[in-house]
mmCIF file of C-alpha atoms in Angstrom:
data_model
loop_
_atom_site.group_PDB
_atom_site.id
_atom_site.type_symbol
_atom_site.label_atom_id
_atom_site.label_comp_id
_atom_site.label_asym_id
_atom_site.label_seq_id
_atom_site.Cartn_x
_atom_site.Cartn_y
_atom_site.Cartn_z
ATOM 1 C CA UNK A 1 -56.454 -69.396 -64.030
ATOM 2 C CA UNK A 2 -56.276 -70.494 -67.355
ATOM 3 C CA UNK A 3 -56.906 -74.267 -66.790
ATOM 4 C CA UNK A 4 -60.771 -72.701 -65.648
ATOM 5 C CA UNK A 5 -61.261 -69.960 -68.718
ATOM 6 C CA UNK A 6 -59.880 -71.895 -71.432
ATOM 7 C CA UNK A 7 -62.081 -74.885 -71.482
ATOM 8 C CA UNK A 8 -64.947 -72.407 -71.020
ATOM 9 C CA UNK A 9 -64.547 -69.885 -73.814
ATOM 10 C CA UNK A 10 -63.860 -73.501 -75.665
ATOM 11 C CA UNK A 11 -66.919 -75.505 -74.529
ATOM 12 C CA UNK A 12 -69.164 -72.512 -74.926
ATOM 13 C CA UNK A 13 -68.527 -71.620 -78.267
ATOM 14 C CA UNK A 14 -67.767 -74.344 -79.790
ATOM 15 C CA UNK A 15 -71.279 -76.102 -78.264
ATOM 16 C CA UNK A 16 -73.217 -72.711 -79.531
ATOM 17 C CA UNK A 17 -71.545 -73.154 -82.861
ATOM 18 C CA UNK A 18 -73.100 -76.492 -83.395
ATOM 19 C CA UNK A 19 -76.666 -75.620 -82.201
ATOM 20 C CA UNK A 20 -76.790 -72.491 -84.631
ATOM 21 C CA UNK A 21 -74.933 -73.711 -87.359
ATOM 22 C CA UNK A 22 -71.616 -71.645 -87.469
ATOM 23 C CA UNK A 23 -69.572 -74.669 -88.036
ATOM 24 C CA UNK A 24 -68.214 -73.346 -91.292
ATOM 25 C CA UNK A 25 -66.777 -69.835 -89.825
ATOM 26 C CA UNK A 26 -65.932 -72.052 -86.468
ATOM 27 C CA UNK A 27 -63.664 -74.502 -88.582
ATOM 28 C CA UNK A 28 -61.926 -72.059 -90.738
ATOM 29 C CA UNK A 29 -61.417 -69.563 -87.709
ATOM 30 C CA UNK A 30 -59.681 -72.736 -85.955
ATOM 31 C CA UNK A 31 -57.063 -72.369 -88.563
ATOM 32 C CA UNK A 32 -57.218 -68.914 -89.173
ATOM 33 C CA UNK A 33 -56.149 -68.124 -85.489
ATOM 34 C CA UNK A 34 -52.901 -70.530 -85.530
ATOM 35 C CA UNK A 35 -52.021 -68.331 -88.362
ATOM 36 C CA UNK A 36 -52.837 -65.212 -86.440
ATOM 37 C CA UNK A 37 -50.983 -66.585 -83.443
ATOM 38 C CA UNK A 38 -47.932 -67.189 -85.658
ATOM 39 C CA UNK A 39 -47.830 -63.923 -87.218
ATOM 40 C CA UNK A 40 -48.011 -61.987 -83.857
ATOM 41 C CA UNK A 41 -45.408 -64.199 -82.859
ATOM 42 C CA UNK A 42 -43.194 -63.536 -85.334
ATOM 43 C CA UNK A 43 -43.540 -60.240 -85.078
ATOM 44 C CA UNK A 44 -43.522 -60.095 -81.204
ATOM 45 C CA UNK A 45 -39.757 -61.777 -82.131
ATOM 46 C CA UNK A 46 -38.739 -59.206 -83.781
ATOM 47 C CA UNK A 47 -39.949 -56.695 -81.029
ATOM 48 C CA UNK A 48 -39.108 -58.065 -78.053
ATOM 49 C CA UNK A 49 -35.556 -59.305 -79.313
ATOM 50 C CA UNK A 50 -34.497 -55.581 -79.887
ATOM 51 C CA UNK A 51 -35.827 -54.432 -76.699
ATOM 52 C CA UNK A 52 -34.323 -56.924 -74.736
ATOM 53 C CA UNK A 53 -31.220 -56.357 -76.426
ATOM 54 C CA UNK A 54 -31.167 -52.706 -75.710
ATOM 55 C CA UNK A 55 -32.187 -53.216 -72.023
ATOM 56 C CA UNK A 56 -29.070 -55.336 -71.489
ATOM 57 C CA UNK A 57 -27.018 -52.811 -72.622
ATOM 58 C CA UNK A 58 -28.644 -50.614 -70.286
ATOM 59 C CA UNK A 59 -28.442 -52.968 -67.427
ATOM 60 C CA UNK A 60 -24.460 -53.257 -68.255
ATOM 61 C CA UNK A 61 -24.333 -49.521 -67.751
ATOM 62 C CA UNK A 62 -24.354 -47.455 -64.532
ATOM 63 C CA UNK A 63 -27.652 -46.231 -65.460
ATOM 64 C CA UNK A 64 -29.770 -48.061 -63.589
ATOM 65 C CA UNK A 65 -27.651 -47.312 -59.952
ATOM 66 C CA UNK A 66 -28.316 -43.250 -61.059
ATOM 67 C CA UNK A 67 -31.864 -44.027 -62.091
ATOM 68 C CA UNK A 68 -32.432 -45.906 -58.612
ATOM 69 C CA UNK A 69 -30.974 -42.809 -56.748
ATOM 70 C CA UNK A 70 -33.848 -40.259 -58.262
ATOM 71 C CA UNK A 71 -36.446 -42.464 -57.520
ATOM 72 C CA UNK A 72 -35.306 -42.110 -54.097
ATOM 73 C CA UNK A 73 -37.196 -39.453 -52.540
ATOM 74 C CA UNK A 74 -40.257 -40.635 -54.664
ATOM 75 C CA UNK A 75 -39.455 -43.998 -52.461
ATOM 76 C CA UNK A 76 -39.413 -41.872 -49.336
ATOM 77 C CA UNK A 77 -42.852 -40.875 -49.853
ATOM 78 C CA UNK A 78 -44.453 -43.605 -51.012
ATOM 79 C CA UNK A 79 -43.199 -45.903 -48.227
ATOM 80 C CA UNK A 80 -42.546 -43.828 -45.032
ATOM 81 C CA UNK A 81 -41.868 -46.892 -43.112
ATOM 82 C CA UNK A 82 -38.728 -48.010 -45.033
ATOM 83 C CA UNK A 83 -37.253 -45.406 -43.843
ATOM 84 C CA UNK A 84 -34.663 -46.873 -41.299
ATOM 85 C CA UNK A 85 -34.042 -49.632 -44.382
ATOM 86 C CA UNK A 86 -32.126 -48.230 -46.937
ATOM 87 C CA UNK A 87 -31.492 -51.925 -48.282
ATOM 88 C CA UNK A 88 -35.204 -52.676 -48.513
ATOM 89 C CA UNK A 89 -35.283 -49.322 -50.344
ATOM 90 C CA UNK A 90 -33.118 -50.054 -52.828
ATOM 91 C CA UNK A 91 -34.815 -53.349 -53.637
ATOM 92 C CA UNK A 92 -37.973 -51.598 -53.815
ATOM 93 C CA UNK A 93 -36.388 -48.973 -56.457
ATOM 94 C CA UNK A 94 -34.760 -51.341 -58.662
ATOM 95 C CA UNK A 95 -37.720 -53.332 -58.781
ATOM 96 C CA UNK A 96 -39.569 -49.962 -59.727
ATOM 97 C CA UNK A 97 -36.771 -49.345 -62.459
ATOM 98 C CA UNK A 98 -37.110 -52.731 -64.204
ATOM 99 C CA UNK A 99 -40.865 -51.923 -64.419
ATOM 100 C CA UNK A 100 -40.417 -48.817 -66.164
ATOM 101 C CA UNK A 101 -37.756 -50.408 -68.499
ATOM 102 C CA UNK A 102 -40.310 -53.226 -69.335
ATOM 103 C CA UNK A 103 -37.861 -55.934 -67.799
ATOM 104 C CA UNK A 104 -40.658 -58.118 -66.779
ATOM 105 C CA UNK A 105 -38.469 -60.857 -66.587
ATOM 106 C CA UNK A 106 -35.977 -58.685 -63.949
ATOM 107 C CA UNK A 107 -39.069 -56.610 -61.945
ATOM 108 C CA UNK A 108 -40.353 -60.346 -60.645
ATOM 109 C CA UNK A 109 -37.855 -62.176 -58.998
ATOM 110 C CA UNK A 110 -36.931 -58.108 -57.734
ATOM 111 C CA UNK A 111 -39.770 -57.831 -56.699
ATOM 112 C CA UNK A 112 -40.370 -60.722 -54.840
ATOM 113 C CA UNK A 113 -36.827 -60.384 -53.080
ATOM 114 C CA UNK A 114 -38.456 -56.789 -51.548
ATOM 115 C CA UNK A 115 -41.357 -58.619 -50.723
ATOM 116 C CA UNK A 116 -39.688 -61.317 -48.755
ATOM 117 C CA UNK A 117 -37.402 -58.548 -47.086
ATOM 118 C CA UNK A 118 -40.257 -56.472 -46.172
ATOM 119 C CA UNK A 119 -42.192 -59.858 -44.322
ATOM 120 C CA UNK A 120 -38.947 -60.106 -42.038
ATOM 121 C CA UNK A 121 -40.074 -56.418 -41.213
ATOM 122 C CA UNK A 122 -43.740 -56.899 -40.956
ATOM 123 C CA UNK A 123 -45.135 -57.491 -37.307
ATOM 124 C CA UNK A 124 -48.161 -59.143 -37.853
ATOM 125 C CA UNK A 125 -47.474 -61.538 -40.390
ATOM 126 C CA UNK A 126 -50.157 -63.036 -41.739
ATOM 127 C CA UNK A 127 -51.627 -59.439 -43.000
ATOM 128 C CA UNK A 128 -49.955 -56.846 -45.453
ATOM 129 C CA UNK A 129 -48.358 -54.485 -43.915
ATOM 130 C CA UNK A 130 -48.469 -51.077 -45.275
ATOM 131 C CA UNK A 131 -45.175 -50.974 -47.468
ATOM 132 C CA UNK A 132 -46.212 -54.284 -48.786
ATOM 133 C CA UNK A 133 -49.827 -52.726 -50.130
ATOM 134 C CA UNK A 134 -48.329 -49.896 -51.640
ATOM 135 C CA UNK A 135 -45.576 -51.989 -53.374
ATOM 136 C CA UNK A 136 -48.446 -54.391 -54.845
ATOM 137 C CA UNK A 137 -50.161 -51.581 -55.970
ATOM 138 C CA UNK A 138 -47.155 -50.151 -57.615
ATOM 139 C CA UNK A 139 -46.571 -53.391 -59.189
ATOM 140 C CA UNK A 140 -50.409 -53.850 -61.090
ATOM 141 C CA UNK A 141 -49.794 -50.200 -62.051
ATOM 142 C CA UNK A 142 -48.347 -50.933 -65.564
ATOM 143 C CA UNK A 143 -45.504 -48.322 -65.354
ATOM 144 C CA UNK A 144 -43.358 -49.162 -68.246
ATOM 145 C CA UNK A 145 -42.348 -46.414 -70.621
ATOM 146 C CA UNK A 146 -42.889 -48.198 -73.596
ATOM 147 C CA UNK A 147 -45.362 -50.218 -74.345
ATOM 148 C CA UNK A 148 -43.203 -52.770 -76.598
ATOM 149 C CA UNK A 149 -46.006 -55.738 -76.797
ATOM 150 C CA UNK A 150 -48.729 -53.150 -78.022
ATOM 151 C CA UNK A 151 -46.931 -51.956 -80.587
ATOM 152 C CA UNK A 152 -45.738 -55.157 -81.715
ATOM 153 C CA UNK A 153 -49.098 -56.163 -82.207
ATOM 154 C CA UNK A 154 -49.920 -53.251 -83.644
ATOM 155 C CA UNK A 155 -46.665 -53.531 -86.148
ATOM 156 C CA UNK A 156 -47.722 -57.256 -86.725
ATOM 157 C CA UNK A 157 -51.650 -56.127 -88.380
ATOM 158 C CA UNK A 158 -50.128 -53.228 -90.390
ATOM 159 C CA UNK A 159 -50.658 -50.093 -88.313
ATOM 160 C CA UNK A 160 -50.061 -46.281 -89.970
ATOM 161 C CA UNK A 161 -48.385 -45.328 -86.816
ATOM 162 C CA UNK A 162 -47.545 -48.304 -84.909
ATOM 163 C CA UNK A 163 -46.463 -46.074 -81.808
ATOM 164 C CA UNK A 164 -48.931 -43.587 -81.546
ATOM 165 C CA UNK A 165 -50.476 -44.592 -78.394
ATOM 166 C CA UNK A 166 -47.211 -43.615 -76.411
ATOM 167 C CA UNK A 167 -48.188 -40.469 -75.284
ATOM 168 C CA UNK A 168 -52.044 -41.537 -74.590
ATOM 169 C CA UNK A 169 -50.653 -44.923 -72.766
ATOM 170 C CA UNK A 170 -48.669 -42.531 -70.198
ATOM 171 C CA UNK A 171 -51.378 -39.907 -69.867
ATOM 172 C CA UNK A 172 -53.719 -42.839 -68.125
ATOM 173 C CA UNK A 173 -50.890 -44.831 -66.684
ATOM 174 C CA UNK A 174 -50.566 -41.924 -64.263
ATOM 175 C CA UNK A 175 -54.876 -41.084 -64.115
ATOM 176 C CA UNK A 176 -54.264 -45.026 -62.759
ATOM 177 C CA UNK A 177 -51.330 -44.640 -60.844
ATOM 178 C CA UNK A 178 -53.237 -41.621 -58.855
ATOM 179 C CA UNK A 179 -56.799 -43.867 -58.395
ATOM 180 C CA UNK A 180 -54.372 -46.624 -57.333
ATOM 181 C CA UNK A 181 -53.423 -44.344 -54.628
ATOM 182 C CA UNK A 182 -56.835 -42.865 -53.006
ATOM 183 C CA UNK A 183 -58.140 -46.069 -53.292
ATOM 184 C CA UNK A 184 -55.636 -47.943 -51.487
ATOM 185 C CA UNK A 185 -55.426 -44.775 -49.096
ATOM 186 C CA UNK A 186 -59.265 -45.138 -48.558
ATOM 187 C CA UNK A 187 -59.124 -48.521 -47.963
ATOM 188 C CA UNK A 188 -55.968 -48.105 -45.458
ATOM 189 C CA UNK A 189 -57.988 -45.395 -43.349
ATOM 190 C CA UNK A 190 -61.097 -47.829 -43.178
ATOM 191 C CA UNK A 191 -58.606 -50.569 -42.324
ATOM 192 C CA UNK A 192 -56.699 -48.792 -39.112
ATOM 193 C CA UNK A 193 -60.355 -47.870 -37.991
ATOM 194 C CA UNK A 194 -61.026 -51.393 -37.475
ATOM 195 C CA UNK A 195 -64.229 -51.252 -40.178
ATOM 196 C CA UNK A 196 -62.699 -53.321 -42.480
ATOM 197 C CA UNK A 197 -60.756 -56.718 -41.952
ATOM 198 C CA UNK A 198 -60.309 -59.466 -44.691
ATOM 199 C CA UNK B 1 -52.608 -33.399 -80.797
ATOM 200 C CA UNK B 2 -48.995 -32.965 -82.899
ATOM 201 C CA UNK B 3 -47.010 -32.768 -79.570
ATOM 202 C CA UNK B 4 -49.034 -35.909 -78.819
ATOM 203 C CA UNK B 5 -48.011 -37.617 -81.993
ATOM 204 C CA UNK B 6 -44.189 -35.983 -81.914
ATOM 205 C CA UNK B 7 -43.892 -37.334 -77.972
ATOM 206 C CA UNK B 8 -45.125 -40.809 -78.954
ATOM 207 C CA UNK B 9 -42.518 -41.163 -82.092
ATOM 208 C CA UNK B 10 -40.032 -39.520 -80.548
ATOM 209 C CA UNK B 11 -39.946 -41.718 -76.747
ATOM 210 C CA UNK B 12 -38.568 -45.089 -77.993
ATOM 211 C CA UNK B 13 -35.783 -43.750 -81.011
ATOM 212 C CA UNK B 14 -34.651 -41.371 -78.251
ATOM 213 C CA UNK B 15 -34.477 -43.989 -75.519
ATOM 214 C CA UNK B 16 -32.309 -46.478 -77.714
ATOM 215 C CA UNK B 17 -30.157 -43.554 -78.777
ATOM 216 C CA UNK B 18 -29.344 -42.687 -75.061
ATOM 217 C CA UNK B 19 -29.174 -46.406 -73.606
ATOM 218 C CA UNK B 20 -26.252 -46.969 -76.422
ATOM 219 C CA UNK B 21 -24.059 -43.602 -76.098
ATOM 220 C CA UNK B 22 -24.126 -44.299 -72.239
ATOM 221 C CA UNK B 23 -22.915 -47.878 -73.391
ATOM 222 C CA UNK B 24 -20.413 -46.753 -75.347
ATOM 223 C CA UNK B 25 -19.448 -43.705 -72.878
ATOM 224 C CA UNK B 26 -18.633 -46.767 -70.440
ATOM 225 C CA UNK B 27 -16.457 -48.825 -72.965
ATOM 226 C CA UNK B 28 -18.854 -51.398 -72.946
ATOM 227 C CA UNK B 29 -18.509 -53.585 -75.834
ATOM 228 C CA UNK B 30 -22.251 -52.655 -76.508
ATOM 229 C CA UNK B 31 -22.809 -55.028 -79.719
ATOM 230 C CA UNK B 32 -21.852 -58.504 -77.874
ATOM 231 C CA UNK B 33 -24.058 -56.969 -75.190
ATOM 232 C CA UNK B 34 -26.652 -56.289 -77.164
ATOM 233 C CA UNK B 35 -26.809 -59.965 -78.808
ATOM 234 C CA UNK B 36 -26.849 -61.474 -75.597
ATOM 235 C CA UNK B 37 -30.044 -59.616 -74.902
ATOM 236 C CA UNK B 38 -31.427 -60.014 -78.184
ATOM 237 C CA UNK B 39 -30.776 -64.181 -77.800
ATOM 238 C CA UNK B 40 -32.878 -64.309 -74.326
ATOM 239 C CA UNK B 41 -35.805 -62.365 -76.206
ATOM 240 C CA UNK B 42 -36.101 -65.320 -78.741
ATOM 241 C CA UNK B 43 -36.196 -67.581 -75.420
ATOM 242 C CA UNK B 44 -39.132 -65.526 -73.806
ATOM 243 C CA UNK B 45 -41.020 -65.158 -76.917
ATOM 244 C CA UNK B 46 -40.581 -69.078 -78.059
ATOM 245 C CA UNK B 47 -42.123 -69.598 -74.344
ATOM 246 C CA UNK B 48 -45.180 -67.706 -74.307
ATOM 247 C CA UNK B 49 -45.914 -68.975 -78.507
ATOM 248 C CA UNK B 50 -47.967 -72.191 -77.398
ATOM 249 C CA UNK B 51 -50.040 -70.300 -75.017
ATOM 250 C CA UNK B 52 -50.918 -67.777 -77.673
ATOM 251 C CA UNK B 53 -51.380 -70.311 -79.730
ATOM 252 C CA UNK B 54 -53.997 -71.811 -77.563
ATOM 253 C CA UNK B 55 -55.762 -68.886 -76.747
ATOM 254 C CA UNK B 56 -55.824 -67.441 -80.207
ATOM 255 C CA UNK B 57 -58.073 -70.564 -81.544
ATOM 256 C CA UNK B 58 -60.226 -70.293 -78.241
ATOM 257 C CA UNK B 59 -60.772 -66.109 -78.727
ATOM 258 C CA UNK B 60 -61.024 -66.624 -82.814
ATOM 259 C CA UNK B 61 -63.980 -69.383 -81.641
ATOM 260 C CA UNK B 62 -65.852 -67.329 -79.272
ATOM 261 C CA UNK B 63 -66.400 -64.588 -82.216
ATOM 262 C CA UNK B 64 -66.593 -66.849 -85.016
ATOM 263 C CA UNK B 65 -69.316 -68.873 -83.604
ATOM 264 C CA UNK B 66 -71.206 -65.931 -82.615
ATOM 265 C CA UNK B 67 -71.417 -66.215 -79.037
ATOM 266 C CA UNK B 68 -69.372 -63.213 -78.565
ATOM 267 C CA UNK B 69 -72.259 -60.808 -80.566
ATOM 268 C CA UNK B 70 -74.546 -62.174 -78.237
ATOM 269 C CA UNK B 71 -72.377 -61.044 -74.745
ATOM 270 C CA UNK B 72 -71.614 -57.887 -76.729
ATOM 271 C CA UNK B 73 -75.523 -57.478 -77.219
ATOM 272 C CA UNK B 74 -76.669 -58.272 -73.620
ATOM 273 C CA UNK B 75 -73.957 -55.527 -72.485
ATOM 274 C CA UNK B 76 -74.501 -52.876 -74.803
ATOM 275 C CA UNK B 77 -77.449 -51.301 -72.579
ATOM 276 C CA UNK B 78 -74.898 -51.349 -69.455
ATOM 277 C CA UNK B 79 -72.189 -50.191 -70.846
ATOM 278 C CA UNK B 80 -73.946 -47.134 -72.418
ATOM 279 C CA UNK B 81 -74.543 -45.900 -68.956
ATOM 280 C CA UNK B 82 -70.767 -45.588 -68.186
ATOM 281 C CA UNK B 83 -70.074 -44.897 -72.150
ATOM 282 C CA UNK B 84 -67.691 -47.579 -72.484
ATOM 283 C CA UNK B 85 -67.712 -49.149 -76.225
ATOM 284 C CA UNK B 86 -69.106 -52.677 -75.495
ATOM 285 C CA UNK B 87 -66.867 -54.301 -77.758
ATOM 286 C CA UNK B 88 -64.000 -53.727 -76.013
ATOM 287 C CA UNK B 89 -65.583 -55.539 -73.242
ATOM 288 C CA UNK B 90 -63.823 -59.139 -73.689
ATOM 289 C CA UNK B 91 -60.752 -57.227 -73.103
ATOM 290 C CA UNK B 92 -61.682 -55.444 -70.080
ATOM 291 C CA UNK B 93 -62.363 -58.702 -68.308
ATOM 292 C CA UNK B 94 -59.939 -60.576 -69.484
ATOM 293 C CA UNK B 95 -56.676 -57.737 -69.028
ATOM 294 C CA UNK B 96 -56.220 -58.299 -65.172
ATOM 295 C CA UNK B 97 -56.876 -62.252 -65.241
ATOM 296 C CA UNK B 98 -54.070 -62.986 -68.056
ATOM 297 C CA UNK B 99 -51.542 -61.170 -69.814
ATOM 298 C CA UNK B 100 -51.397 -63.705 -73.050
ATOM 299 C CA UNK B 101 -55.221 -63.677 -73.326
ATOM 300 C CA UNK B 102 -55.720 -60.532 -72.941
ATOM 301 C CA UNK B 103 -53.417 -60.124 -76.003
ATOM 302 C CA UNK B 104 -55.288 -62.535 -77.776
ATOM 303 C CA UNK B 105 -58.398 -60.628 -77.535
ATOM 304 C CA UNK B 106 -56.206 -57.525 -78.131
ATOM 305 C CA UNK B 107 -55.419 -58.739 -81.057
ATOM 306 C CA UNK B 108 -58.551 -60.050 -81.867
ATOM 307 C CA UNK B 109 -60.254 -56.044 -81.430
ATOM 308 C CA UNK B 110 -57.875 -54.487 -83.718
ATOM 309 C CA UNK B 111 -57.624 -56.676 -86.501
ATOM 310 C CA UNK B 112 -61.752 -57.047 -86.538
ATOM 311 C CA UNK B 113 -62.306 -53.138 -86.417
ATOM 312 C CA UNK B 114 -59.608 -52.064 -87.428
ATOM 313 C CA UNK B 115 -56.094 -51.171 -85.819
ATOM 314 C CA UNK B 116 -56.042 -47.712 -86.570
ATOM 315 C CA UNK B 117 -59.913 -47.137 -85.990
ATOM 316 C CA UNK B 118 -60.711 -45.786 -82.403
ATOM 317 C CA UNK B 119 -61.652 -49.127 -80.951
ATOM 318 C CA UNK B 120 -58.404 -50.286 -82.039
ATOM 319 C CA UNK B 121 -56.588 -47.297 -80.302
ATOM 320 C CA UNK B 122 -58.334 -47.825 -77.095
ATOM 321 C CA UNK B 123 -57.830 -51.538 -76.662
ATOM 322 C CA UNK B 124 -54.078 -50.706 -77.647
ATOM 323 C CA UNK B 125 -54.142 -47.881 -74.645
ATOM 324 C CA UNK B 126 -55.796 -50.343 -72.411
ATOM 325 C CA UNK B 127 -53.303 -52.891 -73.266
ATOM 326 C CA UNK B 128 -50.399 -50.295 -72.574
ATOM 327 C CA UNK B 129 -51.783 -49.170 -69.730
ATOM 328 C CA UNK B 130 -52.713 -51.723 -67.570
ATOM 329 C CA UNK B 131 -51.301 -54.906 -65.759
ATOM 330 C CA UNK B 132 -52.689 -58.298 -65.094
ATOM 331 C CA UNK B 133 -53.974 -57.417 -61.758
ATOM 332 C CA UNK B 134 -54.609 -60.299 -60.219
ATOM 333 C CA UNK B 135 -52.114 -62.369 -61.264
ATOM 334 C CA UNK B 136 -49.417 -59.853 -60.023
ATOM 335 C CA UNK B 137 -51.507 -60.042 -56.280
ATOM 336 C CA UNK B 138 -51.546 -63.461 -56.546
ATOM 337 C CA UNK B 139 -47.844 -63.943 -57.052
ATOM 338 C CA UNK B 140 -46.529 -61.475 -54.508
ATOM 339 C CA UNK B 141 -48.596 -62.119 -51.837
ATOM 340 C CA UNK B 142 -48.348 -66.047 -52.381
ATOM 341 C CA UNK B 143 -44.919 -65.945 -52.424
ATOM 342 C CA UNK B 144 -44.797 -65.011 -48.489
ATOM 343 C CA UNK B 145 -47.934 -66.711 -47.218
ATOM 344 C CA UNK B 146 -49.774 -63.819 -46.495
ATOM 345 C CA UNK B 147 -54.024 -64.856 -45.949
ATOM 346 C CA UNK B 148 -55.366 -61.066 -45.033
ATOM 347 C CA UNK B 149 -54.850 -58.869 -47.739
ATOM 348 C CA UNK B 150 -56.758 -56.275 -46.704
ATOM 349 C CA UNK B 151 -59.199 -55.642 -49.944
ATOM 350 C CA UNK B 152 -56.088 -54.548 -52.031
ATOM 351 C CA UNK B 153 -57.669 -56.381 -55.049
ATOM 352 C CA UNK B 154 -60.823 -54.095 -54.843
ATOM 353 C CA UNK B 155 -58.514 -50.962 -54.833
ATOM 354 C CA UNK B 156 -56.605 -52.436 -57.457
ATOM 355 C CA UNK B 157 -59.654 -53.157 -59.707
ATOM 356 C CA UNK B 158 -60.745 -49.779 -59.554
ATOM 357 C CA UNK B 159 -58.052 -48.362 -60.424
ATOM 358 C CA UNK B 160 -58.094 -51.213 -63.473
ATOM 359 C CA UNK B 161 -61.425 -49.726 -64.168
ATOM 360 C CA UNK B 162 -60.241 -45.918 -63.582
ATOM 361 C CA UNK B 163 -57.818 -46.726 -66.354
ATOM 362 C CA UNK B 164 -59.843 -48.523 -69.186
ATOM 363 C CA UNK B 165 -62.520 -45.268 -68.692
ATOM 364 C CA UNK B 166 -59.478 -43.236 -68.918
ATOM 365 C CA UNK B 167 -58.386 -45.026 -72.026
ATOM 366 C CA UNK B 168 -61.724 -44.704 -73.750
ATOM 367 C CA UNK B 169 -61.795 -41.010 -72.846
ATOM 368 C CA UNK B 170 -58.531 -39.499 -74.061
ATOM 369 C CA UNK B 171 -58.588 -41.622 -77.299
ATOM 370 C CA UNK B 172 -61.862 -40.087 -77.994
ATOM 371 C CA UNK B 173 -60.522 -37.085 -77.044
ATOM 372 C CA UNK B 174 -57.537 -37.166 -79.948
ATOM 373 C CA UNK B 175 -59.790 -38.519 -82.533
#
């Protein structure tokens, strides 16, 4: 995706910036940004190192077996046809778990294990079976509980009150999480009627 | 508004606090654990540092050459319909393409108005609140071969868009 917007947002400005004469702001933003880029990093080290650190402890502990079991009957609901497939189940919750931990690095490959185990389940197999919607959806829901890389950015340009958008970040993670659902609901209804097929 | 503010400071002190009495509660020797952690954090953040690098300089270009007032312009009138700030924009379009771009323009929004101003604390929501979309689709349905996916990126989208409206309205709300 990248390989397309990059040379875009890079042909585009840097071709308006010669035909009205920003060249001066153009060249010293050029090196303003690798030290912007630099600093974020920095401070993204700092950030993620801790958090990471933490979660390993966590994932060296029994609590993410406990946390897997009350997600349970969350799981039951949300996918009615794993029912019979307490293994898929338990892929599905762990890969929920590292989500909510913000182990992006763990949900993934998690994730994609479910997925896999879910196509040996799926009848028709070139479409997504129901389970397999509602597991994508869960997965561009951004359900981690705390939003590390924000605040590191926020830490990194000198914020009051670097964490302050905790509390907002989980008030619309769930006004999300609940459009997720009627839309993909709406779209599942249409589907089964036959109206829509792509 | 202060329960707001107490929830937010309180979440991440209280989560570390639990995550190493649970660690210590299991005899785990939580420090060793801990650096081994720490040391794969300097691995994932060394990887994604060229990227940023790249897209910083490309994002830092678009506004400094002043093509980025221009989009901003065109929008405004749009925008105003749904009451979404048309600065934040860039970010909107960018969030479920690319995680490290979207960060870049993140970035880019706070430091430019401000990161405590009210654009600032909406891009951050956004940011916090949202995934990259289509990435994520990409990669899981990819990953098993799977042609028909059944318009899951237009549900997903709207919900994107649910949330960035969202964003906008309870950090107006609190300010």
């Amino acid at each position: 995706m990248l390989n397309i917007v990059w040379p875009i947002f890079i042909i585009i400005s840097f071709s308006y910036a010669i035909f009205s004469g920003n060249l001066e702001s153009l060249n010293s933003s050029i090196f303003q940004s690798t030290e912007d880029a630099i600093n974020l990093t920095l401070s993204l080290l700092g950030t993620i190192c801790l958090w990471n650190g933490i979660m390993q402890i966590a994932s060296k502990t029994t609590i993410i077996d406990k946390l897997t079991k009350v997600l349970n009957p969350i799981i039951r609901v949300l996918f009615p046809d794993l029912k019979n497939n307490p293994q898929i189940q338990q892929e599905v919750s762990m890969n929920m778990i590292a989500n909510i931990l913000g182990l992006g690095n763990a949900a993934t490959p998690l994730g994609l294990k479910a997925m896999k185990s879910m196509q040996k389940e799926n009848n028709k197999k070139d479409i997504l079976s129901d389970s397999m919607m509602m597991f994508i959806v869960i997965n561009t829901a951004s359900i981690q509980i705390i939003p590390t890389t924000v605040i590191a950015i926020r830490n990194s340009l000198g914020s009051e009150n670097p964490t302050s958008i905790v509390f907002p970040v989980w008030i619309v993670t769930i006004c999300a999480a609940m459009a997720r659902n009627t839309s993909n609901k709406a779209i599942n209804k249409n589907y089964k009627k036959g109206e829509i097929i792509i | 508004m202060k329960v707001m503010n107490f929830v937010s400071n309180i979440a991440m002190p209280l989560i570390i606090l639990l995550i190493v009495i649970y660690g210590l509660k299991e005899k785990n020797k939580v420090f060793d654990t801990f650096l081994e952690g720490a040391k794969e954090g300097l691995e994932i953040t060394l990887s994604i540092f060229p990227t940023l690098i790249g897209l910083f300089v490309a994002i830092g270009a678009l506004r400094s050459s002043g093509i980025l007032d221009i989009i901003i312009h065109f929008l405004t009138p749009i925008l105003n319909v749904i009451h979404f700030p048309s600065e934040l924009m860039p970010l909107a379009m960018l969030r479920p393409i690319s995680g490290s771009s979207s960060i870049a323009v993140a970035t880019d929004i706070m430091k430019n108005y401000g990161v405590d101003s009210s654009l600032g604390i909406m891009a951050s929501t956004i940011m916090g609140s949202t995934e990259t979309t289509i990435y994520t689709i990409a990669v899981y349905t990819s990953c098993i071969k799977i042609k028909k996916t059944r318009w899951i990126l237009a549900a997903a989208l709207t919900a994107d868009l649910v949330g960035m409206l969202a964003s906008v309205a309870i950090c107006r709300f609190m300010s």
